[in-house]
Amino acid sequence: MANSVNVSILGTGNVASNLAKGLSKSGYAVMLGSRTPAEAKKKMGALPADVTVGTLKEAAKFGDVIFTAIPFASLPETIEAIGPENLRGKIIVDNTNVLTPSFEWAIGFSTSGAEELAKLVPGARVVKAFNTVFAEHMGVGTLGKEKLTVFAAGDDEASKNVVRTLAESIGFETVDAGPLKSARYLEAMGILNITLGYGLKMGSRIGLRLVKE
C-alpha cells in the first residue's frame, strides 16, 4: 500500500540503500539524492521500483521527510548545494555520526551536530534519530528476534511522531528521547556503538534496545 509521505535520503551509500529498501517495503516512495545521479545508479545496481535516484536538489524537493545519510563533515557543503531555502517546512532526520575524518568525536557537551544542523536550515524541523543503528539493520529494524530501538530527539512533537512512524513501519521500536538537545547524548551513544563494533571488534551484528517493564 502506497504511503502519502514521500521520503528522500541524501546519499547513496550503505545506510542510504538499506534505509531505502526498508522504507520502500513499508510502502513509502523514496528518492536518493546524489551529486552524480547517473554514476550512483550504476554503482547501486537494481533498486525497488519505487526507489529513484536524483540530484540533491531534486531529492530535497521530493521529500516530505529527508534523511542525511552522508558524513557529518559534508553536511554544511551539502546544505549549501541544496540551498537552505529549499528545506523550509521539511522534516530533516539527522542520522549522522558526529565524527571527524579521523574518527574522533567532532562536537558535544554544549551543543550537538543536530543542533548545529538546525542552524543551517532555518524553517526546517530537525529530528535526531537512527544514528545508533548500523547500516545493515536499517532496512529491517531487528537483530535476530529482537527489535532494535530508534531514539528520536526533536523540538517539534508532530515531526518526531512522523519519524517514529517511519521507523516502526520498518520494524524498529521507538522511544521519544525528548528535545533536540538530547541529540548530544544520542550522538555519544552512536559513537559508543561504533567503538564496540569496530574499535573493540564486536562487529556490526550488535544493536541497542531499551528494555522496560
PDB file of C-alpha atoms in Angstrom:
ATOM      1  CA  MET A   1       0.000   0.000   0.000  1.00  0.00           C
ATOM      2  CA  ALA A   2       1.447   3.378  -1.018  1.00  0.00           C
ATOM      3  CA  ASN A   3       2.079   5.909   1.728  1.00  0.00           C
ATOM      4  CA  SER A   4       1.267   9.600   1.325  1.00  0.00           C
ATOM      5  CA  VAL A   5       4.593  10.681   2.884  1.00  0.00           C
ATOM      6  CA  ASN A   6       7.474  10.942   0.410  1.00  0.00           C
ATOM      7  CA  VAL A   7      10.951  10.242   1.760  1.00  0.00           C
ATOM      8  CA  SER A   8      14.278  11.485   0.453  1.00  0.00           C
ATOM      9  CA  ILE A   9      17.692  10.266   1.521  1.00  0.00           C
ATOM     10  CA  LEU A  10      20.753  12.418   0.908  1.00  0.00           C
ATOM     11  CA  GLY A  11      23.449   9.917  -0.005  1.00  0.00           C
ATOM     12  CA  THR A  12      23.750   6.606  -1.838  1.00  0.00           C
ATOM     13  CA  GLY A  13      25.951   4.526   0.469  1.00  0.00           C
ATOM     14  CA  ASN A  14      25.092   1.511   2.631  1.00  0.00           C
ATOM     15  CA  VAL A  15      22.973   3.479   5.107  1.00  0.00           C
ATOM     16  CA  ALA A  16      21.005   5.124   2.306  1.00  0.00           C
ATOM     17  CA  SER A  17      20.437   1.942   0.289  1.00  0.00           C
ATOM     18  CA  ASN A  18      19.337  -0.117   3.308  1.00  0.00           C
ATOM     19  CA  LEU A  19      17.020   2.622   4.544  1.00  0.00           C
ATOM     20  CA  ALA A  20      15.547   2.944   1.056  1.00  0.00           C
ATOM     21  CA  LYS A  21      14.814  -0.769   0.865  1.00  0.00           C
ATOM     22  CA  GLY A  22      13.191  -0.834   4.302  1.00  0.00           C
ATOM     23  CA  LEU A  23      11.040   2.224   3.625  1.00  0.00           C
ATOM     24  CA  SER A  24      10.067   1.013   0.145  1.00  0.00           C
ATOM     25  CA  LYS A  25       8.984  -2.317   1.617  1.00  0.00           C
ATOM     26  CA  SER A  26       6.800  -0.336   4.039  1.00  0.00           C
ATOM     27  CA  GLY A  27       5.018   1.484   1.208  1.00  0.00           C
ATOM     28  CA  TYR A  28       6.965   4.744   1.011  1.00  0.00           C
ATOM     29  CA  ALA A  29       8.148   6.326  -2.239  1.00  0.00           C
ATOM     30  CA  VAL A  30      11.854   7.118  -1.821  1.00  0.00           C
ATOM     31  CA  MET A  31      14.315   9.289  -3.732  1.00  0.00           C
ATOM     32  CA  LEU A  32      18.047   9.112  -3.109  1.00  0.00           C
ATOM     33  CA  GLY A  33      19.969  12.346  -3.627  1.00  0.00           C
ATOM     34  CA  SER A  34      23.420  12.357  -5.214  1.00  0.00           C
ATOM     35  CA  ARG A  35      25.832  14.885  -6.711  1.00  0.00           C
ATOM     36  CA  THR A  36      26.279  12.433  -9.607  1.00  0.00           C
ATOM     37  CA  PRO A  37      22.970  10.534 -10.031  1.00  0.00           C
ATOM     38  CA  ALA A  38      23.972   8.625 -13.187  1.00  0.00           C
ATOM     39  CA  GLU A  39      27.124   7.265 -11.554  1.00  0.00           C
ATOM     40  CA  ALA A  40      25.229   6.443  -8.356  1.00  0.00           C
ATOM     41  CA  LYS A  41      22.617   4.426 -10.281  1.00  0.00           C
ATOM     42  CA  LYS A  42      25.317   2.332 -11.941  1.00  0.00           C
ATOM     43  CA  LYS A  43      27.110   1.762  -8.646  1.00  0.00           C
ATOM     44  CA  MET A  44      23.994   0.795  -6.689  1.00  0.00           C
ATOM     45  CA  GLY A  45      22.546  -1.573  -9.284  1.00  0.00           C
ATOM     46  CA  ALA A  46      18.947  -2.766  -9.090  1.00  0.00           C
ATOM     47  CA  LEU A  47      16.670  -0.863  -6.707  1.00  0.00           C
ATOM     48  CA  PRO A  48      12.989  -1.399  -5.805  1.00  0.00           C
ATOM     49  CA  ALA A  49      10.591   0.089  -8.359  1.00  0.00           C
ATOM     50  CA  ASP A  50       9.522   2.971  -6.112  1.00  0.00           C
ATOM     51  CA  VAL A  51      13.092   3.996  -5.236  1.00  0.00           C
ATOM     52  CA  THR A  52      14.596   6.575  -7.579  1.00  0.00           C
ATOM     53  CA  VAL A  53      17.870   8.496  -7.715  1.00  0.00           C
ATOM     54  CA  GLY A  54      18.056  12.229  -8.432  1.00  0.00           C
ATOM     55  CA  THR A  55      20.182  15.257  -7.729  1.00  0.00           C
ATOM     56  CA  LEU A  56      20.457  16.673  -4.229  1.00  0.00           C
ATOM     57  CA  LYS A  57      18.043  19.494  -5.129  1.00  0.00           C
ATOM     58  CA  GLU A  58      15.573  17.069  -6.720  1.00  0.00           C
ATOM     59  CA  ALA A  59      15.643  14.927  -3.593  1.00  0.00           C
ATOM     60  CA  ALA A  60      15.127  17.966  -1.369  1.00  0.00           C
ATOM     61  CA  LYS A  61      12.094  18.979  -3.426  1.00  0.00           C
ATOM     62  CA  PHE A  62      10.641  15.439  -3.484  1.00  0.00           C
ATOM     63  CA  GLY A  63      10.798  14.515   0.187  1.00  0.00           C
ATOM     64  CA  ASP A  64       8.445  15.498   2.980  1.00  0.00           C
ATOM     65  CA  VAL A  65      10.992  13.774   5.214  1.00  0.00           C
ATOM     66  CA  ILE A  66      14.702  13.985   4.359  1.00  0.00           C
ATOM     67  CA  PHE A  67      17.408  11.744   5.854  1.00  0.00           C
ATOM     68  CA  THR A  68      21.052  12.883   5.984  1.00  0.00           C
ATOM     69  CA  ALA A  69      22.861   9.629   5.165  1.00  0.00           C
ATOM     70  CA  ILE A  70      26.158  11.408   4.499  1.00  0.00           C
ATOM     71  CA  PRO A  71      29.307  12.060   6.551  1.00  0.00           C
ATOM     72  CA  PHE A  72      28.864  14.689   9.248  1.00  0.00           C
ATOM     73  CA  ALA A  73      31.701  16.791   7.805  1.00  0.00           C
ATOM     74  CA  SER A  74      29.846  17.000   4.471  1.00  0.00           C
ATOM     75  CA  LEU A  75      26.659  18.483   5.908  1.00  0.00           C
ATOM     76  CA  PRO A  76      27.486  22.211   5.507  1.00  0.00           C
ATOM     77  CA  GLU A  77      28.529  21.930   1.855  1.00  0.00           C
ATOM     78  CA  THR A  78      25.563  19.665   1.086  1.00  0.00           C
ATOM     79  CA  ILE A  79      23.084  22.115   2.627  1.00  0.00           C
ATOM     80  CA  GLU A  80      24.743  24.935   0.689  1.00  0.00           C
ATOM     81  CA  ALA A  81      24.475  22.955  -2.566  1.00  0.00           C
ATOM     82  CA  ILE A  82      20.758  22.320  -1.971  1.00  0.00           C
ATOM     83  CA  GLY A  83      20.012  25.802  -0.703  1.00  0.00           C
ATOM     84  CA  PRO A  84      18.605  26.169   2.830  1.00  0.00           C
ATOM     85  CA  GLU A  85      15.522  27.886   1.417  1.00  0.00           C
ATOM     86  CA  ASN A  86      14.613  24.626  -0.341  1.00  0.00           C
ATOM     87  CA  LEU A  87      14.379  22.844   3.014  1.00  0.00           C
ATOM     88  CA  ARG A  88      11.901  25.111   4.778  1.00  0.00           C
ATOM     89  CA  GLY A  89       8.987  23.175   6.197  1.00  0.00           C
ATOM     90  CA  LYS A  90      10.721  19.829   5.686  1.00  0.00           C
ATOM     91  CA  ILE A  91      11.353  17.237   8.396  1.00  0.00           C
ATOM     92  CA  ILE A  92      15.085  16.529   8.378  1.00  0.00           C
ATOM     93  CA  VAL A  93      16.213  13.330  10.079  1.00  0.00           C
ATOM     94  CA  ASP A  94      19.818  13.786  11.170  1.00  0.00           C
ATOM     95  CA  ASN A  95      21.200  10.262  11.314  1.00  0.00           C
ATOM     96  CA  THR A  96      24.854  11.276  11.027  1.00  0.00           C
ATOM     97  CA  ASN A  97      27.564  10.058  13.361  1.00  0.00           C
ATOM     98  CA  VAL A  98      29.360  13.142  14.603  1.00  0.00           C
ATOM     99  CA  LEU A  99      32.902  12.110  13.777  1.00  0.00           C
ATOM    100  CA  THR A 100      35.883  13.859  12.255  1.00  0.00           C
ATOM    101  CA  PRO A 101      37.539  12.272   9.168  1.00  0.00           C
ATOM    102  CA  SER A 102      39.962  10.618  11.637  1.00  0.00           C
ATOM    103  CA  PHE A 103      37.003   9.106  13.539  1.00  0.00           C
ATOM    104  CA  GLU A 104      37.265  11.313  16.623  1.00  0.00           C
ATOM    105  CA  TRP A 105      34.219  12.845  18.341  1.00  0.00           C
ATOM    106  CA  ALA A 106      33.709  16.113  16.480  1.00  0.00           C
ATOM    107  CA  ILE A 107      31.386  18.029  18.804  1.00  0.00           C
ATOM    108  CA  GLY A 108      29.497  17.637  22.062  1.00  0.00           C
ATOM    109  CA  PHE A 109      28.803  18.761  25.648  1.00  0.00           C
ATOM    110  CA  SER A 110      27.324  22.217  24.991  1.00  0.00           C
ATOM    111  CA  THR A 111      25.840  21.504  21.561  1.00  0.00           C
ATOM    112  CA  SER A 112      25.368  18.678  19.080  1.00  0.00           C
ATOM    113  CA  GLY A 113      25.656  18.021  15.383  1.00  0.00           C
ATOM    114  CA  ALA A 114      21.870  18.056  15.099  1.00  0.00           C
ATOM    115  CA  GLU A 115      21.588  21.434  16.841  1.00  0.00           C
ATOM    116  CA  GLU A 116      24.246  22.872  14.534  1.00  0.00           C
ATOM    117  CA  LEU A 117      22.407  21.428  11.519  1.00  0.00           C
ATOM    118  CA  ALA A 118      19.217  23.141  12.676  1.00  0.00           C
ATOM    119  CA  LYS A 119      21.059  26.474  12.495  1.00  0.00           C
ATOM    120  CA  LEU A 120      21.918  25.769   8.838  1.00  0.00           C
ATOM    121  CA  VAL A 121      18.298  25.047   7.863  1.00  0.00           C
ATOM    122  CA  PRO A 122      16.047  27.731   9.404  1.00  0.00           C
ATOM    123  CA  GLY A 123      12.403  26.831   8.988  1.00  0.00           C
ATOM    124  CA  ALA A 124      13.084  23.087   8.766  1.00  0.00           C
ATOM    125  CA  ARG A 125      12.235  20.668  11.597  1.00  0.00           C
ATOM    126  CA  VAL A 126      15.256  18.619  12.628  1.00  0.00           C
ATOM    127  CA  VAL A 127      14.899  15.261  14.384  1.00  0.00           C
ATOM    128  CA  LYS A 128      17.921  13.265  15.547  1.00  0.00           C
ATOM    129  CA  ALA A 129      17.275   9.551  15.001  1.00  0.00           C
ATOM    130  CA  PHE A 130      18.673   6.314  13.527  1.00  0.00           C
ATOM    131  CA  ASN A 131      22.297   7.232  14.305  1.00  0.00           C
ATOM    132  CA  THR A 132      22.613   4.425  16.873  1.00  0.00           C
ATOM    133  CA  VAL A 133      21.838   1.745  14.248  1.00  0.00           C
ATOM    134  CA  PHE A 134      24.367   0.048  11.980  1.00  0.00           C
ATOM    135  CA  ALA A 135      23.656   0.263   8.248  1.00  0.00           C
ATOM    136  CA  GLU A 136      22.874  -3.423   7.757  1.00  0.00           C
ATOM    137  CA  HIS A 137      19.972  -3.215  10.253  1.00  0.00           C
ATOM    138  CA  MET A 138      18.439  -0.046   8.779  1.00  0.00           C
ATOM    139  CA  GLY A 139      16.136  -1.895   6.412  1.00  0.00           C
ATOM    140  CA  VAL A 140      14.717  -4.434   8.880  1.00  0.00           C
ATOM    141  CA  GLY A 141      14.744  -2.873  12.364  1.00  0.00           C
ATOM    142  CA  THR A 142      15.590  -6.145  14.072  1.00  0.00           C
ATOM    143  CA  LEU A 143      18.579  -8.212  15.092  1.00  0.00           C
ATOM    144  CA  GLY A 144      17.648 -11.864  15.248  1.00  0.00           C
ATOM    145  CA  LYS A 145      14.334 -11.948  17.112  1.00  0.00           C
ATOM    146  CA  GLU A 146      14.955  -8.649  18.896  1.00  0.00           C
ATOM    147  CA  LYS A 147      13.536  -5.298  17.811  1.00  0.00           C
ATOM    148  CA  LEU A 148      16.191  -2.570  17.857  1.00  0.00           C
ATOM    149  CA  THR A 149      15.353   0.819  19.356  1.00  0.00           C
ATOM    150  CA  VAL A 150      15.331   4.075  17.411  1.00  0.00           C
ATOM    151  CA  PHE A 151      15.597   7.062  19.746  1.00  0.00           C
ATOM    152  CA  ALA A 152      14.100  10.273  18.353  1.00  0.00           C
ATOM    153  CA  ALA A 153      15.014  13.719  19.695  1.00  0.00           C
ATOM    154  CA  GLY A 154      13.447  16.919  18.408  1.00  0.00           C
ATOM    155  CA  ASP A 155      11.657  20.094  19.402  1.00  0.00           C
ATOM    156  CA  ASP A 156       8.571  19.517  17.229  1.00  0.00           C
ATOM    157  CA  GLU A 157       6.362  16.732  18.562  1.00  0.00           C
ATOM    158  CA  ALA A 158       4.483  16.167  15.300  1.00  0.00           C
ATOM    159  CA  SER A 159       7.730  15.743  13.362  1.00  0.00           C
ATOM    160  CA  LYS A 160       9.054  13.270  15.921  1.00  0.00           C
ATOM    161  CA  ASN A 161       5.861  11.252  15.577  1.00  0.00           C
ATOM    162  CA  VAL A 162       6.253  11.127  11.796  1.00  0.00           C
ATOM    163  CA  VAL A 163       9.824   9.856  12.156  1.00  0.00           C
ATOM    164  CA  ARG A 164       8.787   7.297  14.771  1.00  0.00           C
ATOM    165  CA  THR A 165       6.043   6.028  12.457  1.00  0.00           C
ATOM    166  CA  LEU A 166       8.603   5.605   9.653  1.00  0.00           C
ATOM    167  CA  ALA A 167      10.902   3.653  11.964  1.00  0.00           C
ATOM    168  CA  GLU A 168       8.126   1.444  13.321  1.00  0.00           C
ATOM    169  CA  SER A 169       6.925   0.656   9.802  1.00  0.00           C
ATOM    170  CA  ILE A 170      10.366  -0.798   9.044  1.00  0.00           C
ATOM    171  CA  GLY A 171      10.310  -2.932  12.196  1.00  0.00           C
ATOM    172  CA  PHE A 172      12.028  -0.877  14.914  1.00  0.00           C
ATOM    173  CA  GLU A 173      10.602   0.011  18.281  1.00  0.00           C
ATOM    174  CA  THR A 174      10.892   3.715  19.044  1.00  0.00           C
ATOM    175  CA  VAL A 175      11.415   5.955  22.047  1.00  0.00           C
ATOM    176  CA  ASP A 176      10.806   9.697  22.374  1.00  0.00           C
ATOM    177  CA  ALA A 177      14.186  10.963  23.587  1.00  0.00           C
ATOM    178  CA  GLY A 178      12.989  14.486  24.339  1.00  0.00           C
ATOM    179  CA  PRO A 179      14.055  17.824  22.825  1.00  0.00           C
ATOM    180  CA  LEU A 180      16.696  18.283  20.162  1.00  0.00           C
ATOM    181  CA  LYS A 181      19.385  18.974  22.762  1.00  0.00           C
ATOM    182  CA  SER A 182      19.100  15.281  23.701  1.00  0.00           C
ATOM    183  CA  ALA A 183      20.953  14.687  20.421  1.00  0.00           C
ATOM    184  CA  ARG A 184      24.098  15.368  22.477  1.00  0.00           C
ATOM    185  CA  TYR A 185      23.519  12.069  24.269  1.00  0.00           C
ATOM    186  CA  LEU A 186      22.323  10.142  21.201  1.00  0.00           C
ATOM    187  CA  GLU A 187      25.418  11.158  19.281  1.00  0.00           C
ATOM    188  CA  ALA A 188      27.610   9.842  22.102  1.00  0.00           C
ATOM    189  CA  MET A 189      25.589   6.596  22.086  1.00  0.00           C
ATOM    190  CA  GLY A 190      26.194   6.286  18.355  1.00  0.00           C
ATOM    191  CA  ILE A 191      29.935   6.671  18.818  1.00  0.00           C
ATOM    192  CA  LEU A 192      29.878   4.090  21.632  1.00  0.00           C
ATOM    193  CA  ASN A 193      28.091   1.683  19.284  1.00  0.00           C
ATOM    194  CA  ILE A 194      30.808   2.214  16.653  1.00  0.00           C
ATOM    195  CA  THR A 195      33.536   1.795  19.267  1.00  0.00           C
ATOM    196  CA  LEU A 196      32.052  -1.507  20.435  1.00  0.00           C
ATOM    197  CA  GLY A 197      31.524  -2.765  16.912  1.00  0.00           C
ATOM    198  CA  TYR A 198      34.774  -1.760  15.281  1.00  0.00           C
ATOM    199  CA  GLY A 199      37.201  -0.493  17.939  1.00  0.00           C
ATOM    200  CA  LEU A 200      36.547  -3.446  20.265  1.00  0.00           C
ATOM    201  CA  LYS A 201      35.940  -5.918  17.419  1.00  0.00           C
ATOM    202  CA  MET A 202      32.398  -6.976  18.329  1.00  0.00           C
ATOM    203  CA  GLY A 203      31.358  -6.498  14.719  1.00  0.00           C
ATOM    204  CA  SER A 204      28.222  -4.921  13.318  1.00  0.00           C
ATOM    205  CA  ARG A 205      25.865  -7.708  14.408  1.00  0.00           C
ATOM    206  CA  ILE A 206      25.093  -5.753  17.562  1.00  0.00           C
ATOM    207  CA  GLY A 207      22.482  -3.109  18.386  1.00  0.00           C
ATOM    208  CA  LEU A 208      20.840  -1.080  21.126  1.00  0.00           C
ATOM    209  CA  ARG A 209      17.461  -1.722  22.682  1.00  0.00           C
ATOM    210  CA  LEU A 210      15.779  -0.017  25.634  1.00  0.00           C
ATOM    211  CA  VAL A 211      14.326  -2.662  27.935  1.00  0.00           C
ATOM    212  CA  LYS A 212      11.441  -1.597  30.153  1.00  0.00           C
ATOM    213  CA  GLU A 213       8.587  -3.088  32.194  1.00  0.00           C
TER     214      GLU A 213
END
